CSV table of C-alpha atoms in Angstrom, one decimal:
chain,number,residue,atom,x,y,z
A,1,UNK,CA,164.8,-253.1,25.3
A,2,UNK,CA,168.1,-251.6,27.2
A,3,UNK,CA,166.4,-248.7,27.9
A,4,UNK,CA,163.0,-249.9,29.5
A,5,UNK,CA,164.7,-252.3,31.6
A,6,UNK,CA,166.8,-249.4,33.3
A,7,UNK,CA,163.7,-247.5,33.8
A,8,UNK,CA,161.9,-250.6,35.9
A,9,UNK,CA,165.2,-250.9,37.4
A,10,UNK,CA,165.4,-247.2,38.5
A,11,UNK,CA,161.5,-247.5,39.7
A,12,UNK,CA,162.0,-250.6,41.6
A,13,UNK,CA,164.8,-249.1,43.3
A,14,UNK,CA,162.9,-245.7,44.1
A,15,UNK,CA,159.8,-246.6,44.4
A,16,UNK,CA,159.0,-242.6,44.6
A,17,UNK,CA,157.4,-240.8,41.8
A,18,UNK,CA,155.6,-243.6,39.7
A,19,UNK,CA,153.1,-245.9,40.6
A,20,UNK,CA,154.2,-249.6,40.3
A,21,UNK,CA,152.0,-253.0,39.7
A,22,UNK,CA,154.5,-255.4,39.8
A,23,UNK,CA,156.9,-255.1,37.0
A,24,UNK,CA,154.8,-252.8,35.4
A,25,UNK,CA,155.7,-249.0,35.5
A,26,UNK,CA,153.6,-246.2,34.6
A,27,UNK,CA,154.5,-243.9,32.3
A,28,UNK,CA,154.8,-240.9,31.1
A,29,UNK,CA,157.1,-238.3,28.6
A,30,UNK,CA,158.5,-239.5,25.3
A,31,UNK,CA,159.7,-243.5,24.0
A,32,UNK,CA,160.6,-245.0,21.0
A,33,UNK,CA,160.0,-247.9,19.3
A,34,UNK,CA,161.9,-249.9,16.4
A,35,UNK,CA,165.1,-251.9,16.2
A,36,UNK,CA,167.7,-249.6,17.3
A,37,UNK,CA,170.0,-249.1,20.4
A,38,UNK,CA,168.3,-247.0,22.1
A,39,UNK,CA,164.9,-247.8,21.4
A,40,UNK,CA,162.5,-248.8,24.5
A,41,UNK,CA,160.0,-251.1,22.4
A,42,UNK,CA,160.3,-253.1,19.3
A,43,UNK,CA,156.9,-253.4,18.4
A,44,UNK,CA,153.9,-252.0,18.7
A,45,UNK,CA,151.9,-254.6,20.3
A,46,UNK,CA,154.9,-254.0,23.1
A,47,UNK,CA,154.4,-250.7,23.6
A,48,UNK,CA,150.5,-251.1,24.2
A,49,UNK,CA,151.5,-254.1,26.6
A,50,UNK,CA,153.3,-251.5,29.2
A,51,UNK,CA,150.7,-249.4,28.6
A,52,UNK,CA,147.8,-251.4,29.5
A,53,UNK,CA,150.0,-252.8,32.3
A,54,UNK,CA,151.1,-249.9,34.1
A,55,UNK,CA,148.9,-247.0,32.7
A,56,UNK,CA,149.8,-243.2,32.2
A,57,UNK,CA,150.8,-240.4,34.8
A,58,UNK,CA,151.3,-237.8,32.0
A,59,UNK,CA,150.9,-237.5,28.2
A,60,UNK,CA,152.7,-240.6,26.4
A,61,UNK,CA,154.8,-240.4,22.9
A,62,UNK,CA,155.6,-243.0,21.3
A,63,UNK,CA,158.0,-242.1,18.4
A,64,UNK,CA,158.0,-245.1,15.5
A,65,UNK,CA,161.0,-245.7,13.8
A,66,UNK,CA,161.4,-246.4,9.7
A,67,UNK,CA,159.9,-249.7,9.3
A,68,UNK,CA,157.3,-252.4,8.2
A,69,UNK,CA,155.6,-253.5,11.1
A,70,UNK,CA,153.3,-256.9,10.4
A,71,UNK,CA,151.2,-257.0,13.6
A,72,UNK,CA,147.5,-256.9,14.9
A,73,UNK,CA,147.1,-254.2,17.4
A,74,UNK,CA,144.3,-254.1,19.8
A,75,UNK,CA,144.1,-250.8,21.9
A,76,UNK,CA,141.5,-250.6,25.0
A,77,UNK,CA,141.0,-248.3,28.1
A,78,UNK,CA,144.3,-247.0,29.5
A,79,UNK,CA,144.5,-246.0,33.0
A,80,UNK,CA,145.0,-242.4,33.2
A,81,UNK,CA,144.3,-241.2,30.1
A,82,UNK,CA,142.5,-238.6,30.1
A,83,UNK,CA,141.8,-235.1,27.8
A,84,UNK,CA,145.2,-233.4,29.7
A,85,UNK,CA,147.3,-237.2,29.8
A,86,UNK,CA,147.2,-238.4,26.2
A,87,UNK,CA,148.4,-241.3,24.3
A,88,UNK,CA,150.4,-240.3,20.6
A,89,UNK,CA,152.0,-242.7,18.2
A,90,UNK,CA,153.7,-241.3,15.4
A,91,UNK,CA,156.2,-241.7,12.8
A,92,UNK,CA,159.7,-240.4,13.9
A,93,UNK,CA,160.7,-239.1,10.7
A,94,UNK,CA,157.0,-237.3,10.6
A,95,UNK,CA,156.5,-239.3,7.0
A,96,UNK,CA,153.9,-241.7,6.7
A,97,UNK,CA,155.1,-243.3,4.1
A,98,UNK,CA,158.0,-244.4,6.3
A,99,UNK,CA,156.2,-246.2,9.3
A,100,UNK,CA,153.7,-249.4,8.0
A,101,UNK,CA,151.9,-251.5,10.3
A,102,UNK,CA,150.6,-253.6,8.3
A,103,UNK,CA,148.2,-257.0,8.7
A,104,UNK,CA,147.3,-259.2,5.7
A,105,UNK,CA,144.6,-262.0,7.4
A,106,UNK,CA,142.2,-261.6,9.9
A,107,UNK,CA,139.2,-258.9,10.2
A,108,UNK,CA,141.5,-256.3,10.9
A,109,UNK,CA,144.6,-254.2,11.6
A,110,UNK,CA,143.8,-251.9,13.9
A,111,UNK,CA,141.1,-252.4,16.9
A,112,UNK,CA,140.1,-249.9,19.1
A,113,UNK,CA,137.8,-251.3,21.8
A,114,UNK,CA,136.3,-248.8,24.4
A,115,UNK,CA,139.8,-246.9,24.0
A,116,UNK,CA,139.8,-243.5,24.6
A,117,UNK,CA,142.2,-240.5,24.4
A,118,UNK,CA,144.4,-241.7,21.2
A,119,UNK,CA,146.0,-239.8,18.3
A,120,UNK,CA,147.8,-241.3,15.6
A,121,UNK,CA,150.6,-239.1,13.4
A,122,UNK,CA,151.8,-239.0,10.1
A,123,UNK,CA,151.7,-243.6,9.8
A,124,UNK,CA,150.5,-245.7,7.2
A,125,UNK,CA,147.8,-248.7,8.2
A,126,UNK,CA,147.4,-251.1,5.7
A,127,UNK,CA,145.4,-253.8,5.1
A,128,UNK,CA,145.2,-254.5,1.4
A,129,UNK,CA,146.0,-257.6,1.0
A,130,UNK,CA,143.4,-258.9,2.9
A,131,UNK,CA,140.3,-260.3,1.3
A,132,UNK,CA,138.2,-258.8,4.1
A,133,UNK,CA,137.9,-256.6,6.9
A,134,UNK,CA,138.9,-253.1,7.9
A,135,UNK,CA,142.2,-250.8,8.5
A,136,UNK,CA,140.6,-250.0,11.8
A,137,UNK,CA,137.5,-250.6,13.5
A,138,UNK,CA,136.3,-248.7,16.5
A,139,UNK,CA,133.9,-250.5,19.3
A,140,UNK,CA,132.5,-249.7,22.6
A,141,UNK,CA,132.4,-246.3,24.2
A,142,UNK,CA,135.5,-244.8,22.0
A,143,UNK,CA,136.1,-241.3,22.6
A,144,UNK,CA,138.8,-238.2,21.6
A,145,UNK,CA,140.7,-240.0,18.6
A,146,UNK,CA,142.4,-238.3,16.0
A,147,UNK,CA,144.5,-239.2,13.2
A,148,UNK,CA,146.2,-236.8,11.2
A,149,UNK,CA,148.2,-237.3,8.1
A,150,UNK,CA,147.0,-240.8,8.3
A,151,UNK,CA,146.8,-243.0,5.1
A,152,UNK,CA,144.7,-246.2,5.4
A,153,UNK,CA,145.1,-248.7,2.6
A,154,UNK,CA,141.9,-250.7,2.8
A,155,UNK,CA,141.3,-254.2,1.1
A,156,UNK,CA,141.4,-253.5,-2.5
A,157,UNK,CA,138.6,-256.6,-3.5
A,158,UNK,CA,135.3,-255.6,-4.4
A,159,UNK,CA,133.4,-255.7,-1.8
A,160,UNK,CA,130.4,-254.4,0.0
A,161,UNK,CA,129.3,-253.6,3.3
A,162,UNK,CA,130.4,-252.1,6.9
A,163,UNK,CA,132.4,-255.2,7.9
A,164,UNK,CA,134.6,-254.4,5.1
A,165,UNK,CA,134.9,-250.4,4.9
A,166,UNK,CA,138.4,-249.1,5.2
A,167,UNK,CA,137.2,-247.5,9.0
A,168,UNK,CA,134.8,-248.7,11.0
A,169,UNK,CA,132.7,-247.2,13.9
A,170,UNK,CA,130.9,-249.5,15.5
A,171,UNK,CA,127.2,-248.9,16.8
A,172,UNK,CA,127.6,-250.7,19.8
A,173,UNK,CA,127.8,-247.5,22.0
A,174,UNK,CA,128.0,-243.8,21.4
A,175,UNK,CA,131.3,-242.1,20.4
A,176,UNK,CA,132.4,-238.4,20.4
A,177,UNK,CA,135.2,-236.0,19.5
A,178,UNK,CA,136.2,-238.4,16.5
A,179,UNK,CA,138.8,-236.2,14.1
A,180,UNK,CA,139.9,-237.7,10.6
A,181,UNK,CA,142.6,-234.6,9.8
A,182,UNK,CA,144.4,-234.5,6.1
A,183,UNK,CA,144.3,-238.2,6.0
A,184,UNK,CA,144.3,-240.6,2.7
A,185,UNK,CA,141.6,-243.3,2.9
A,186,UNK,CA,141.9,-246.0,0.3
A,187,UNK,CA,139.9,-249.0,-1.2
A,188,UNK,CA,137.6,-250.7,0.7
A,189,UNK,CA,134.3,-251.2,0.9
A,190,UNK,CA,133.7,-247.6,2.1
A,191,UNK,CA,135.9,-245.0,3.1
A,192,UNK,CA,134.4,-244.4,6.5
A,193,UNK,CA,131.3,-246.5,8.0
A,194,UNK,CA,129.9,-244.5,11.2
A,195,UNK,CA,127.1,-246.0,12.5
A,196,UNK,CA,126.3,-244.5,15.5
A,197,UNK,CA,124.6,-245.8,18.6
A,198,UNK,CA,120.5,-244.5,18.2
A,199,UNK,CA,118.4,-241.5,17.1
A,200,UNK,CA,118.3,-241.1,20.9
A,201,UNK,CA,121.8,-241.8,21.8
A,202,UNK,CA,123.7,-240.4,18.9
A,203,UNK,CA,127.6,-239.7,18.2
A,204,UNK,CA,128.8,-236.2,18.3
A,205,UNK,CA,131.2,-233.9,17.3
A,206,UNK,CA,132.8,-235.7,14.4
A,207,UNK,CA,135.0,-233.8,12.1
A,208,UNK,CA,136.8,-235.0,8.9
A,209,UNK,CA,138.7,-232.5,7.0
A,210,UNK,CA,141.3,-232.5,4.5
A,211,UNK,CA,140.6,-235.8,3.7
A,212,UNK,CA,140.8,-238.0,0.3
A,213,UNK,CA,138.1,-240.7,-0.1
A,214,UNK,CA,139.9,-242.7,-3.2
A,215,UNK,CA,138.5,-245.8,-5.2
A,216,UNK,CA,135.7,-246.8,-3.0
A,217,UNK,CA,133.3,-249.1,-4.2
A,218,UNK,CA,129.9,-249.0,-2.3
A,219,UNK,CA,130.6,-245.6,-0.9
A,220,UNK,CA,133.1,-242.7,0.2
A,221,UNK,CA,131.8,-241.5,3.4
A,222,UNK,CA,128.5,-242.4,5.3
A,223,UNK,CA,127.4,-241.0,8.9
A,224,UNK,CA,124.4,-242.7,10.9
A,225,UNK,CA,122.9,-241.3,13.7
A,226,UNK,CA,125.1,-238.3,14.3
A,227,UNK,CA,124.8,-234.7,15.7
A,228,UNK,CA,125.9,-232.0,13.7
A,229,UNK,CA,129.0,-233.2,12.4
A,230,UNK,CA,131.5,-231.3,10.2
A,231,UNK,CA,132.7,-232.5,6.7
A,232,UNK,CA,134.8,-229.7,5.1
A,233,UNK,CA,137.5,-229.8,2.2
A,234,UNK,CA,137.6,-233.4,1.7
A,235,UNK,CA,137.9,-235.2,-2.1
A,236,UNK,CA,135.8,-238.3,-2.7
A,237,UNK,CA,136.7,-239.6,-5.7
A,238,UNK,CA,135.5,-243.2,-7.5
A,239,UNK,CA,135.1,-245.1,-10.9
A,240,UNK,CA,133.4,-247.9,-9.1
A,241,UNK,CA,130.7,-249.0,-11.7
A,242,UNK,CA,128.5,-250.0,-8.4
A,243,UNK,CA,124.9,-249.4,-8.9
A,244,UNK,CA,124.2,-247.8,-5.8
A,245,UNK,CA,127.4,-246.0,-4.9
A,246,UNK,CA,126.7,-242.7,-2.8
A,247,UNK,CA,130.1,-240.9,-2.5
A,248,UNK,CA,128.6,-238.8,1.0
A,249,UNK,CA,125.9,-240.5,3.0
A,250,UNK,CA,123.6,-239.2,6.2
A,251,UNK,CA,121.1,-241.2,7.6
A,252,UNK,CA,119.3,-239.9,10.8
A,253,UNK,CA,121.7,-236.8,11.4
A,254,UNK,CA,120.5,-234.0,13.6
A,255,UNK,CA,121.6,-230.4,14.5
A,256,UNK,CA,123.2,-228.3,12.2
A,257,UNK,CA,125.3,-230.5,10.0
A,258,UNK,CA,127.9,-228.8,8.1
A,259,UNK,CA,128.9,-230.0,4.6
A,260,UNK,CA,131.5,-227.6,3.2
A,261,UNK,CA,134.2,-227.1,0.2
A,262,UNK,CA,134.3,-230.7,-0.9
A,263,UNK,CA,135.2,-231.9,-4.2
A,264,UNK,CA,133.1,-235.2,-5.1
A,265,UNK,CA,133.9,-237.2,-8.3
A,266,UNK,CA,131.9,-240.3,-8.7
A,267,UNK,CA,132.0,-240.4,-12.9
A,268,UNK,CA,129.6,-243.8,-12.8
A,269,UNK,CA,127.9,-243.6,-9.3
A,270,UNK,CA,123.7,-243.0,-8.3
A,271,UNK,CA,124.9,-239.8,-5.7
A,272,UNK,CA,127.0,-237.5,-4.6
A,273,UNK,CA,125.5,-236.3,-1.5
A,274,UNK,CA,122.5,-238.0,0.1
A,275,UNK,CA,120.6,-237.0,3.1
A,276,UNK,CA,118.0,-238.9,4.6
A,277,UNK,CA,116.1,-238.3,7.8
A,278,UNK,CA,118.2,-235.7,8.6
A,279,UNK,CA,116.6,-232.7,10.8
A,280,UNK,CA,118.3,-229.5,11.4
A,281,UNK,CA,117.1,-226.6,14.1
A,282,UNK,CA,115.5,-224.0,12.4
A,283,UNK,CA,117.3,-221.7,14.4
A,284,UNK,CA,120.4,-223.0,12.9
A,285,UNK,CA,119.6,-224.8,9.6
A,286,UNK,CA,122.4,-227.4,8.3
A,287,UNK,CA,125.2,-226.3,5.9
A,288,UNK,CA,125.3,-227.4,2.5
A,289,UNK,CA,127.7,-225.1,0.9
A,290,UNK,CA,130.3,-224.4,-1.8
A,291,UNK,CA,130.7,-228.1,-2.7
A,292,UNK,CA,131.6,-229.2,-6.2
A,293,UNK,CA,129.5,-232.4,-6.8
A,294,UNK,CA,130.3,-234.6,-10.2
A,295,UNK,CA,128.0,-237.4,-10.7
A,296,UNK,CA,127.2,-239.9,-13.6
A,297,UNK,CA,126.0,-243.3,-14.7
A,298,UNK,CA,123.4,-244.0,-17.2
A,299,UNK,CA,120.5,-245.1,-15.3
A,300,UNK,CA,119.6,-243.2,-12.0
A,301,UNK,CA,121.9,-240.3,-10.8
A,302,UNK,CA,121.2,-237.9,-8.2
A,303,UNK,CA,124.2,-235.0,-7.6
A,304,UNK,CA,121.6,-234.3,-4.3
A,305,UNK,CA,119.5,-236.4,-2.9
A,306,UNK,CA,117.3,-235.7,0.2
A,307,UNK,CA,115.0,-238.6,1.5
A,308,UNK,CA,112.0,-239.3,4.3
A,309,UNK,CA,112.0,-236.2,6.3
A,310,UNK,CA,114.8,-234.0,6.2
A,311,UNK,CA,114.2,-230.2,7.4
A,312,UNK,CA,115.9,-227.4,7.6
A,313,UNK,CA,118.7,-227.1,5.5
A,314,UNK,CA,120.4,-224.4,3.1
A,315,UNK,CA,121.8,-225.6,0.0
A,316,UNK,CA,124.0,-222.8,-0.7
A,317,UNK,CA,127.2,-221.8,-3.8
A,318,UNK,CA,127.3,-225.3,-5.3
A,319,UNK,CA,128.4,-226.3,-8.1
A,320,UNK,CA,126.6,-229.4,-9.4
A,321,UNK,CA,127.5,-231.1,-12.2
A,322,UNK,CA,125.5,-234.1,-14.9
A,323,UNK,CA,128.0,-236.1,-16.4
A,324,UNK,CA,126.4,-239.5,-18.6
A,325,UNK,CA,128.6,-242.7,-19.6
A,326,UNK,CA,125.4,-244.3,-21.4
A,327,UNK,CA,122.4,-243.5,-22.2
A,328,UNK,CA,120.3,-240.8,-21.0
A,329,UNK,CA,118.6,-241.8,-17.9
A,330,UNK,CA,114.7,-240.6,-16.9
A,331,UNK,CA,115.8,-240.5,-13.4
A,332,UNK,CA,118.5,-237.9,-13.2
A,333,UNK,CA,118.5,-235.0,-11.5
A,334,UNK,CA,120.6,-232.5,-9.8
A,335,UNK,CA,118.2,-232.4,-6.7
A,336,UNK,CA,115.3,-234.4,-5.5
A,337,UNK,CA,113.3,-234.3,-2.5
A,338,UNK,CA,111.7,-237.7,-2.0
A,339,UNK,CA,110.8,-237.6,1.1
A,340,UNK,CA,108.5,-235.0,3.2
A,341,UNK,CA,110.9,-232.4,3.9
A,342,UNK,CA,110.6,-229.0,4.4
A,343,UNK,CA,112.3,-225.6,4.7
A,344,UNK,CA,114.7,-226.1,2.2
A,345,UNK,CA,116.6,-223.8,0.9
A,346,UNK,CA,118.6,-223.5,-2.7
A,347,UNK,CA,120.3,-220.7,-3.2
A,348,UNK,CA,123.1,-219.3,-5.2
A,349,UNK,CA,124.1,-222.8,-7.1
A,350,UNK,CA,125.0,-223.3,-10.7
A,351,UNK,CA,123.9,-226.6,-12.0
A,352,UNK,CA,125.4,-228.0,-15.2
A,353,UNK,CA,123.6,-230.8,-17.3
A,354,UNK,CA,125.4,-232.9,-20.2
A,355,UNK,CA,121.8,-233.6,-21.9
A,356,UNK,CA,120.9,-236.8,-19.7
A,357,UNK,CA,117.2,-236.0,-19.5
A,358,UNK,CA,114.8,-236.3,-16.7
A,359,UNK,CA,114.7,-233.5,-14.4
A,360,UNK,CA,117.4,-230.7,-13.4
A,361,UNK,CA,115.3,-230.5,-9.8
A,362,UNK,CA,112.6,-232.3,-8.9
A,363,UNK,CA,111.2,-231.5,-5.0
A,364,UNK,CA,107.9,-231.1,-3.0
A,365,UNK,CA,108.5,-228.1,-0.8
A,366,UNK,CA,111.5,-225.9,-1.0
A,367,UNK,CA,112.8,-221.8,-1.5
A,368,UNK,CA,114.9,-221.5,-4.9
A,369,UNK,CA,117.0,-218.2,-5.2
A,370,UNK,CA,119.1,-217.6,-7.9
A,371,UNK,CA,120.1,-220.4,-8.9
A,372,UNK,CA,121.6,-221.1,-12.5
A,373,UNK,CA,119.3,-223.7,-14.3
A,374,UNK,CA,118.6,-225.9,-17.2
A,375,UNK,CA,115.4,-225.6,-18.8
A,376,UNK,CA,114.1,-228.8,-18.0
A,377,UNK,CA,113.2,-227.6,-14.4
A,378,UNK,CA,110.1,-229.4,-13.0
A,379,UNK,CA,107.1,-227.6,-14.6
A,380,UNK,CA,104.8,-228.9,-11.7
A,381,UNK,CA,106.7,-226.7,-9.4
A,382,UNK,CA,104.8,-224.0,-7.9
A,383,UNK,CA,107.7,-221.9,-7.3
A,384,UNK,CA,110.5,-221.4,-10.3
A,385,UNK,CA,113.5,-220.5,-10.2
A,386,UNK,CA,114.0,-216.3,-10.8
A,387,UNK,CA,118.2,-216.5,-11.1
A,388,UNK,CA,119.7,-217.2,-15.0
A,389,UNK,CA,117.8,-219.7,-17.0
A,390,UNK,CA,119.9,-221.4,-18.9
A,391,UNK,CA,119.8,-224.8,-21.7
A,392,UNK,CA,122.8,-226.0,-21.3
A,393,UNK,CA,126.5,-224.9,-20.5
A,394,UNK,CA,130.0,-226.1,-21.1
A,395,UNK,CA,130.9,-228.1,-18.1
A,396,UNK,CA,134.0,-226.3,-16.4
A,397,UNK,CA,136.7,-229.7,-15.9
């Protein structure tokens, strides 16, 4: 604490450039925090203390040093923050298998409470050990946070529900310009829980790329009440035996959602991607494209799902793959529409089937184009598929 006590030494003395509430200076530039010499903070919870006592002037770094850190950090509005003044904390040695904060009771690690203007770097947020609860849970109006080369290490009990997913968005207000950037999200309940505010209030302009969804066991990822967000090259990935796992889940999304080059494993899960109530423009339909969707179980299994009234969308180059660990099922299928959707459109996807019966698609109102199918299309379909029929094909692993 050398360091910091110099600088409110140096401010008392001046009393020039930066704003002072007491002891309290504002800051701005680069600190550190850890054990060493020279470091200006040795904890977290410190840091956050100057902040929310003497706010910013200028962007704010706070470098971590190597190091466990066992603390429960609550993060709220910071004066001055803003899109040109914000707030980092990141690992020092840019390895995020270096800096753990880390909190084994309570409901969780990280809280971000109507804080806005954060990014978080290359750290590791763990709260496995936990029998409940989340890595981080985001409340209030919460805007502009990113984390990037993040890993979250979410309780590892079986459990259900958004009180226990590894991040959690509150729906307490809306939220925008949330980024989830070549980040590892593990255990929990749920990867990500999003619930958004309202239909008529809803969160915009999340984005979560590059991401690994690992070992959920209700569900990888699942938006509510969202406009038009962007989920491109993630990997969802389960064995989770749960009956009703969905590895990528919209409910009452709007505008043109983009779902692109993900990779979804769930060997033993009911979906791989489900839509429900989700309404695109049809000047600019949703996105469904180039996915590779793996799905299995021996009762009910949907690779695509699309439920109540979801319009608008292209489902476009996927592959979609039937995989069994029981019985055949009379409820599988590659695609269903069970809802009143319309304006759908398949095109250009190759659909494999390891003999688990039921239908390959099964919908009320939809455009098929070349698509690579099964035989055991619905025959009630007025519209058939005129790409390559096919029986069945050797799934490619």
């Amino acid at each position: 604490m050398n360091k910091l006590k110099t600088l409110i030494a140096i401010a008392l003395l001046s009393c020039g450039t930066q704003a002072i509430a007491g002891d309290c200076v504002t800051l701005a530039g680069q600190f550190k925090i850890g054990m060493s010499d020279d470091a200006d903070y040795s904890t977290v919870s410190e840091a956050i203390e100057a902040l929310k006592c003497g706010g910013i002037s200028g962007r704010v770094n706070f470098q971590i040093e190597n190091g466990v850190y066992n603390e429960k950090v609550v993060l709220s509005s910071i004066r001055g923050a803003s899109a040109l003044n914000t707030i980092t904390f990141e690992s020092h040695s840019r390895n995020n298998a270096d800096v753990v904060i880390s909190y084994a009771t309570g409901d969780f690690t990280f809280m971000l409470n109507s804080a806005s203007y954060f990014s978080f770097e290359n750290l590791t947020i763990d709260h496995k050990a936990s029998t409940y609860g989340n890595c981080v849970k985001v409340d209030g109006s919460s805007n502009n946070l990113r984390f990037k080369g993040v890993v979250f290490e979410g309780v590892e009990a079986a459990r259900t529900g958004a009180n226990n997913a590894v991040i959690y968005c509150t729906a307490s207000s809306p939220k925008s310009d949330v980024v989830f950037e070549d980040c590892e999200i593990n255990n929990g309940s749920m990867g990500l829980f999003k619930g958004g505010n309202s239909p008529d209030s809803r969160d915009t302009r999340t984005t979560i790329t590059g991401t690994l969804f690992f070992n959920q066991y209700e569900g990888g990822l699942s938006l509510s009440n969202e406009e038009a967000p962007v989920i491109t090259n993630n990997v969802v990935s389960s064995l989770t035996k749960y009956g009703s796992y969905k590895a990528i889940s919209f409910e009452n999304v709007s505008g043109n959602l983009m779902v692109s080059n993900n990779i979804v494993n769930a060997a033993n899960g009911s979906c791989g991607l489900s839509l429900n109530n989700c309404v695109a423009d049809p000047s600019s339909l949703g996105q469904i494209s180039n996915n590779s969707i793996a799905v299995g179980g021996s009762s009910e299994a949907f690779a695509i799902l699309l439920g109540g009234v979801t319009d608008n969308q292209v489902i476009n180059f996927n592959r979609l793959k039937l995989t069994i660990s029981g019985t055949p099922g009379s409820k599988q299928a590659f695609y269903k529409n069970a809802g009143n959707g319309n304006n759908v459109n398949m095109l250009n996807n190759i659909l494999y089937d390891l003999n688990t019966g039921g239908y390959t698609i099964v919908g009320n109102s939809y455009k098929d184009s070349f698509n690579q199918l099964p035989a055991q299309s619905n025959p009630a379909l007025t519209v058939s598929a005129n790409g390559i029929m096919i029986e069945k094909v050797t799934p490619i692993n």
